Coordinates of C-alpha atoms and ligand atoms in Angstrom, one line a residue:
M1 CA 24.3 9.2 -16.9
T2 CA 21.1 11.0 -16.3
A3 CA 19.2 10.3 -13.0
P4 CA 16.4 7.9 -13.4
P5 CA 12.9 9.6 -13.3
P6 CA 10.9 9.4 -10.1
L7 CA 8.6 6.4 -9.7
L8 CA 5.7 8.7 -9.6
E9 CA 5.2 12.3 -10.2
I10 CA 1.7 13.5 -9.7
R11 CA 0.7 17.2 -9.6
G12 CA -2.8 18.5 -9.1
L13 CA -4.5 15.2 -10.2
R14 CA -8.2 15.5 -10.5
K15 CA -10.8 12.8 -11.3
S16 CA -14.6 12.9 -11.0
Y17 CA -17.2 10.3 -11.5
G18 CA -20.0 12.3 -13.0
T19 CA -20.0 15.5 -11.0
R20 CA -18.6 13.9 -8.0
P21 CA -14.9 14.5 -7.4
V22 CA -13.0 11.5 -6.2
L23 CA -9.4 12.8 -6.6
D24 CA -9.3 16.4 -5.8
G25 CA -5.9 18.0 -6.6
L26 CA -3.7 15.2 -5.5
D27 CA 0.1 15.7 -5.4
L28 CA 2.5 12.9 -4.9
V29 CA 6.1 12.4 -5.9
L30 CA 7.8 9.1 -4.9
P31 CA 11.2 7.8 -5.6
P32 CA 11.8 4.1 -6.5
G33 CA 11.3 1.8 -3.4
I34 CA 8.3 0.2 -1.6
H35 CA 5.5 2.5 -1.0
A36 CA 2.1 2.2 0.7
L37 CA -0.9 4.2 0.0
L38 CA -3.1 4.0 3.1
G39 CA -6.6 5.0 3.1
P40 CA -10.1 4.0 4.3
N41 CA -12.7 2.5 2.0
G42 CA -13.9 4.9 -0.5
A43 CA -10.8 7.2 -0.2
G44 CA -9.9 7.0 -3.9
K45 CA -7.1 4.4 -3.8
T46 CA -8.4 2.2 -6.6
T47 CA -9.2 5.2 -8.8
L48 CA -5.6 6.4 -8.4
I49 CA -4.2 3.0 -9.2
K50 CA -6.3 2.7 -12.3
I51 CA -5.1 6.0 -13.5
L52 CA -1.5 5.1 -12.9
S53 CA -1.8 1.8 -14.7
T54 CA -3.5 3.4 -17.8
L55 CA -6.9 1.8 -17.2
L56 CA -8.8 5.1 -16.5
P57 CA -8.1 8.5 -17.9
H58 CA -7.8 11.4 -15.5
D59 CA -9.6 14.7 -15.9
G60 CA -6.8 17.2 -14.9
G61 CA -3.4 17.6 -13.5
T62 CA -0.2 15.9 -14.7
V63 CA 0.7 12.3 -14.0
R64 CA 4.1 10.6 -14.7
V65 CA 4.8 7.0 -13.9
L66 CA 8.4 6.0 -14.5
G67 CA 8.7 9.2 -16.4
L68 CA 5.8 8.3 -18.8
D69 CA 2.4 9.8 -19.2
P70 CA -0.2 7.0 -18.8
R71 CA -2.4 8.7 -21.4
R72 CA 0.1 9.4 -24.1
D73 CA 2.7 6.6 -23.5
R74 CA 0.2 3.9 -22.7
R75 CA 1.7 1.0 -24.5
R76 CA 5.2 1.6 -23.2
L77 CA 4.0 2.0 -19.7
Q78 CA 2.0 -1.1 -19.8
G79 CA 5.2 -3.0 -20.7
L80 CA 6.9 -1.7 -17.6
L81 CA 4.4 -2.3 -14.9
S82 CA 2.2 -5.1 -13.5
L83 CA -1.1 -4.5 -11.8
T84 CA -2.6 -7.1 -9.4
G85 CA -6.0 -6.3 -8.2
Q86 CA -7.9 -7.2 -5.2
F87 CA -9.8 -9.8 -7.2
A88 CA -7.6 -12.4 -8.9
A89 CA -7.5 -12.1 -12.6
V90 CA -6.5 -15.8 -13.2
D91 CA -8.7 -18.1 -15.1
G92 CA -10.2 -20.7 -12.7
A93 CA -10.7 -23.3 -15.4
L94 CA -7.0 -23.5 -16.1
T95 CA -4.2 -25.1 -14.0
C96 CA -1.5 -22.9 -12.4
T97 CA 0.9 -23.8 -15.1
E98 CA -1.6 -23.1 -17.9
N99 CA -2.5 -19.8 -16.5
L100 CA 1.1 -18.6 -16.3
E101 CA 2.0 -19.9 -19.7
M102 CA -1.1 -18.2 -21.2
I103 CA -0.2 -14.9 -19.6
G104 CA 3.4 -15.2 -20.8
R105 CA 2.1 -15.6 -24.3
L106 CA -0.2 -12.6 -23.8
F107 CA 2.8 -10.7 -22.9
G108 CA 4.3 -11.7 -26.3
L109 CA 6.8 -14.3 -25.0
P110 CA 7.6 -17.2 -27.3
G111 CA 6.3 -20.5 -26.2
S112 CA 9.6 -21.9 -24.8
L113 CA 10.3 -18.7 -22.9
A114 CA 6.8 -18.6 -21.5
R115 CA 7.2 -22.1 -20.2
T116 CA 10.5 -21.4 -18.6
R117 CA 9.2 -18.3 -16.9
A118 CA 6.0 -20.1 -15.8
A119 CA 8.1 -22.8 -14.1
E120 CA 10.3 -20.2 -12.4
Q121 CA 7.4 -18.3 -11.0
L122 CA 5.7 -21.5 -9.7
E123 CA 8.9 -22.4 -8.0
R124 CA 9.5 -18.9 -6.5
F125 CA 5.9 -18.7 -5.1
E126 CA 6.0 -22.2 -3.8
L127 CA 3.3 -23.2 -6.2
T128 CA 5.2 -26.0 -7.9
R129 CA 3.2 -28.8 -6.1
A130 CA 0.1 -27.1 -7.2
R131 CA 1.1 -26.7 -10.8
S132 CA -1.5 -29.1 -12.2
T133 CA -4.3 -27.9 -9.9
R134 CA -7.1 -25.8 -11.5
A135 CA -7.0 -22.2 -10.2
A136 CA -10.6 -22.5 -9.1
T137 CA -9.8 -25.0 -6.5
L138 CA -6.8 -23.2 -4.9
S139 CA -7.1 -21.6 -1.5
G140 CA -7.5 -17.8 -1.4
G141 CA -3.9 -17.2 -0.5
M142 CA -2.5 -19.5 -3.2
R143 CA -4.8 -17.9 -5.8
R144 CA -3.6 -14.5 -4.9
K145 CA 0.0 -15.8 -5.1
L146 CA -0.7 -17.1 -8.6
D147 CA -2.1 -13.8 -9.6
I148 CA 1.0 -11.9 -8.5
A149 CA 3.2 -14.5 -10.0
A150 CA 1.3 -13.9 -13.3
G151 CA 1.9 -10.2 -13.1
L152 CA 5.7 -10.7 -12.6
L153 CA 6.1 -12.8 -15.8
S154 CA 6.9 -9.7 -17.7
R155 CA 9.7 -8.7 -15.2
P156 CA 8.1 -5.2 -14.5
R157 CA 9.9 -2.3 -13.1
L158 CA 6.9 -1.4 -11.0
V159 CA 4.5 -3.7 -9.4
I160 CA 1.2 -2.2 -8.3
L161 CA -0.8 -4.2 -5.8
D162 CA -4.3 -3.0 -4.9
E163 CA -5.1 -4.3 -1.5
P164 CA -3.2 -7.5 -2.0
T165 CA -4.0 -9.1 1.3
T166 CA -7.5 -8.0 1.9
G167 CA -9.6 -11.1 2.8
L168 CA -6.5 -13.3 3.4
D169 CA -5.8 -15.1 6.6
T170 CA -2.7 -14.2 8.7
R171 CA -0.5 -17.0 7.4
S172 CA -1.2 -16.2 3.7
R173 CA -0.7 -12.6 4.4
Q174 CA 2.7 -13.2 5.9
V175 CA 3.7 -15.3 2.9
L176 CA 2.7 -12.6 0.5
W177 CA 4.6 -10.1 2.6
E178 CA 7.7 -12.2 2.2
E179 CA 7.3 -12.2 -1.6
I180 CA 6.7 -8.4 -1.7
R181 CA 9.9 -7.9 0.3
G182 CA 11.7 -10.3 -2.1
L183 CA 10.7 -8.1 -5.0
A184 CA 12.0 -5.1 -3.4
A185 CA 15.2 -6.7 -2.6
E186 CA 15.6 -7.4 -6.4
G187 CA 15.2 -3.7 -7.1
T188 CA 11.6 -3.9 -8.2
S189 CA 9.5 -0.9 -7.1
V190 CA 6.2 -1.6 -5.4
L191 CA 3.2 0.5 -4.9
L192 CA 0.6 -1.1 -2.7
T193 CA -2.7 0.2 -1.4
T194 CA -3.9 -1.2 2.0
Q195 CA -6.5 -0.5 4.6
Y196 CA -4.2 -2.3 7.1
L197 CA -1.9 -0.1 9.1
E198 CA 0.2 -3.0 10.2
E199 CA 0.7 -3.9 6.6
A200 CA 2.0 -0.4 5.7
D201 CA 4.2 -0.5 8.8
A202 CA 5.6 -4.0 7.9
L203 CA 6.5 -3.4 4.3
A204 CA 6.8 0.2 3.2
E205 CA 9.7 2.6 3.3
Q206 CA 7.3 5.4 2.8
V207 CA 3.5 5.6 3.6
H208 CA 1.2 8.2 2.3
V209 CA -2.3 8.6 3.7
L210 CA -5.1 9.1 1.2
D211 CA -8.3 10.6 2.6
R212 CA -11.1 11.9 0.5
G213 CA -9.1 12.3 -2.7
R214 CA -6.1 14.0 -1.3
I215 CA -2.8 13.0 0.3
V216 CA -3.2 14.2 3.9
A217 CA 0.2 13.1 5.2
G218 CA 3.3 11.3 4.1
G219 CA 6.7 10.1 5.1
T220 CA 8.5 7.1 6.7
T221 CA 6.5 5.3 9.3
Q222 CA 8.7 6.8 12.0
E223 CA 8.0 10.3 10.7
L224 CA 4.3 9.6 10.6
K225 CA 4.3 8.3 14.1
A226 CA 6.2 11.3 15.2
L227 CA 3.2 13.5 14.1
V228 CA 1.2 12.0 17.0
G229 CA 3.8 12.6 19.6
G230 CA 7.0 11.0 20.8
A231 CA 5.5 8.5 23.1
V232 CA 2.4 7.4 24.8
V233 CA 2.4 6.6 28.5
R234 CA -0.1 4.1 29.9
I235 CA -0.9 4.1 33.6
L236 CA -2.0 0.7 34.7
D237 CA -3.5 -0.7 37.9
Q238 CA -2.3 -3.9 39.5
D239 CA -4.3 -6.1 37.1
G240 CA -2.8 -4.4 34.1
A241 CA -6.0 -2.4 33.2
V242 CA -5.4 1.0 31.6
L243 CA -6.2 3.8 34.0
E244 CA -5.1 6.6 31.9
E245 CA -3.2 7.2 28.6
L246 CA -0.9 10.2 28.2
A247 CA 0.5 11.7 25.1
T248 CA 3.9 13.1 25.6
T249 CA 6.6 14.7 23.4
G250 CA 8.8 11.7 24.2
T251 CA 11.6 13.8 25.6
A252 CA 13.0 12.7 29.1
P253 CA 12.0 15.8 31.0
D254 CA 8.4 15.5 29.7
L255 CA 8.1 11.9 30.5
A256 CA 9.6 12.4 33.9
A257 CA 7.2 15.2 34.7
R258 CA 4.2 13.2 33.4
L259 CA 5.2 10.1 35.4
A260 CA 5.7 12.2 38.6
E261 CA 2.3 13.7 38.2
A262 CA 0.7 10.2 37.6
A263 CA 2.6 8.7 40.5
H264 CA 1.1 11.5 42.7
R265 CA -2.5 10.7 41.6
F266 CA -2.1 6.9 41.4
P267 CA 0.7 5.9 44.0
T268 CA 0.3 2.2 43.5
A269 CA 0.1 2.2 39.7
T270 CA 2.6 0.9 37.2
A271 CA 3.4 2.7 34.0
S272 CA 4.5 1.6 30.5
I273 CA 5.7 3.7 27.6
H274 CA 4.9 3.0 24.0
R275 CA 5.7 4.5 20.7
P276 CA 2.5 5.6 18.8
T277 CA 1.3 3.1 16.3
L278 CA 0.2 3.9 12.8
D279 CA -3.3 3.4 14.1
D280 CA -2.8 6.4 16.3
V281 CA -1.6 8.3 13.2
F282 CA -4.5 7.2 11.0
L283 CA -7.1 8.2 13.6
H284 CA -5.3 11.5 14.3
L285 CA -5.3 12.3 10.6
T286 CA -8.6 11.0 9.3
E287 CA -10.8 11.9 12.3
A288 CA -9.3 14.7 14.1
G289 CA -7.7 15.9 10.8
P290 CA -9.1 18.4 8.4
S291 CA -11.2 16.1 6.3
A292 CA -13.3 15.3 9.3
D293 CA -14.8 18.7 8.8
P294 CA -18.4 18.0 7.7
D295 CA -18.5 20.9 5.4
G296 CA -15.4 19.9 3.6
A297 CA -13.9 23.3 4.2
A298 CA -10.5 21.7 4.7
T299 CA -7.5 23.7 5.6
A300 CA -3.9 22.4 5.2
P301 CA -3.1 20.2 8.2
S302 CA -0.4 22.0 10.2
V303 CA 0.8 18.6 11.6
A304 CA 1.1 16.8 8.3
P305 CA 4.2 17.5 6.4
V306 CA 3.9 15.9 3.0
R307 CA 7.3 15.0 1.7
V308 CA 7.6 15.5 -2.0
Ligands
ADP1 N1 -17.0 3.6 -11.6 C1 -17.4 4.4 -10.7 N2 -18.5 5.2 -10.8 C2 -18.9 6.0 -9.9 N3 -18.3 6.1 -8.7 C3 -17.2 5.4 -8.4 C4 -16.7 4.5 -9.4 N4 -15.6 3.9 -8.9 C5 -15.5 4.3 -7.6 N5 -16.5 5.3 -7.4 C6 -16.6 6.0 -6.1 O1 -15.4 6.8 -5.9 C7 -15.0 6.8 -4.5 C8 -13.5 6.2 -4.4 O2 -13.6 4.8 -4.8 P1 -12.3 3.9 -5.0 O3 -11.3 4.6 -5.7 O4 -12.7 2.6 -5.3 O5 -11.8 4.0 -3.4 P2 -10.9 2.9 -2.5 O6 -10.1 2.1 -3.5 O7 -10.0 3.8 -1.7 O8 -11.9 2.2 -1.7 C9 -16.0 5.9 -3.8 O9 -16.9 6.8 -3.2 C10 -16.6 5.0 -4.9 O10 -18.0 4.8 -4.5
MG2 MG1 -10.2 0.0 -3.7

């Protein structure tokens, strides 16, 4: 048996709108699994997603999704993936059931199978009670679930979610996270974009940070956090207010030395030790990192090993 192709294999990807480069020599190789692409607004996430899902041709470089070229193998690839956008693609005038059945038919399923799959998806996404509700009157969270349910009717190998929880309340976000975890548990690969660090942290096995058209760091969330340092020590006064924050290597001698020094300066203070958050990583990479250079004369970040 031959090894399955990587989920994504992208080398030197370039894309400009007019003369303006948006993706600028992007490299990314990902195995099957749950992956998050993290980046600030305007980083190029949606552009990349559109290229991967055959909606937008790229200008240069090579792109393979599930081993297929989105330009040459468009039809085959479309049959293997599902794309759910930030803006729900369901028809507001139709009920949940009607939407799902219609999309099943669009995927070429015979009517009876479209009906069966529609019912399955309603059940799975806890939308059964809303089956006869017109999509226009659903809450934002339910509408997003319907959108994802529709994308899954075709049983895709890869589900691409472009900022699936942007604009949702905490509860709806949690429900969607559960669904995304459920997909992964069934062996479906997921590529999601997000601006939320906690979302990447909660869901993804690997996180890649996209900034100004390039991948500036990647790895497991643990590996990314390690870029910032092993541990952050907070020195607190009696009321719990932070007097000082110290980045440490996280090794016991370093921690002991820093604490001793702090104890000398703040004899009555207390201290707490934290692992860095993805927020720390993100700030570290996108502000202090090379792309913060106003001239754009970026050099390779020495602290950001990109795993390929
Ligand atoms: N169709 C388009 N025409 C011109 N510029 C675009 C177009 N789509 C996106 N852009 C620009 O490309 C950059 C990246 O956009 P996008 O891929 O949507 O980023 P993200 O999804 O990370 O917010 C932004 O500066 C955006 O304004
Ligand atoms: Mg976007």
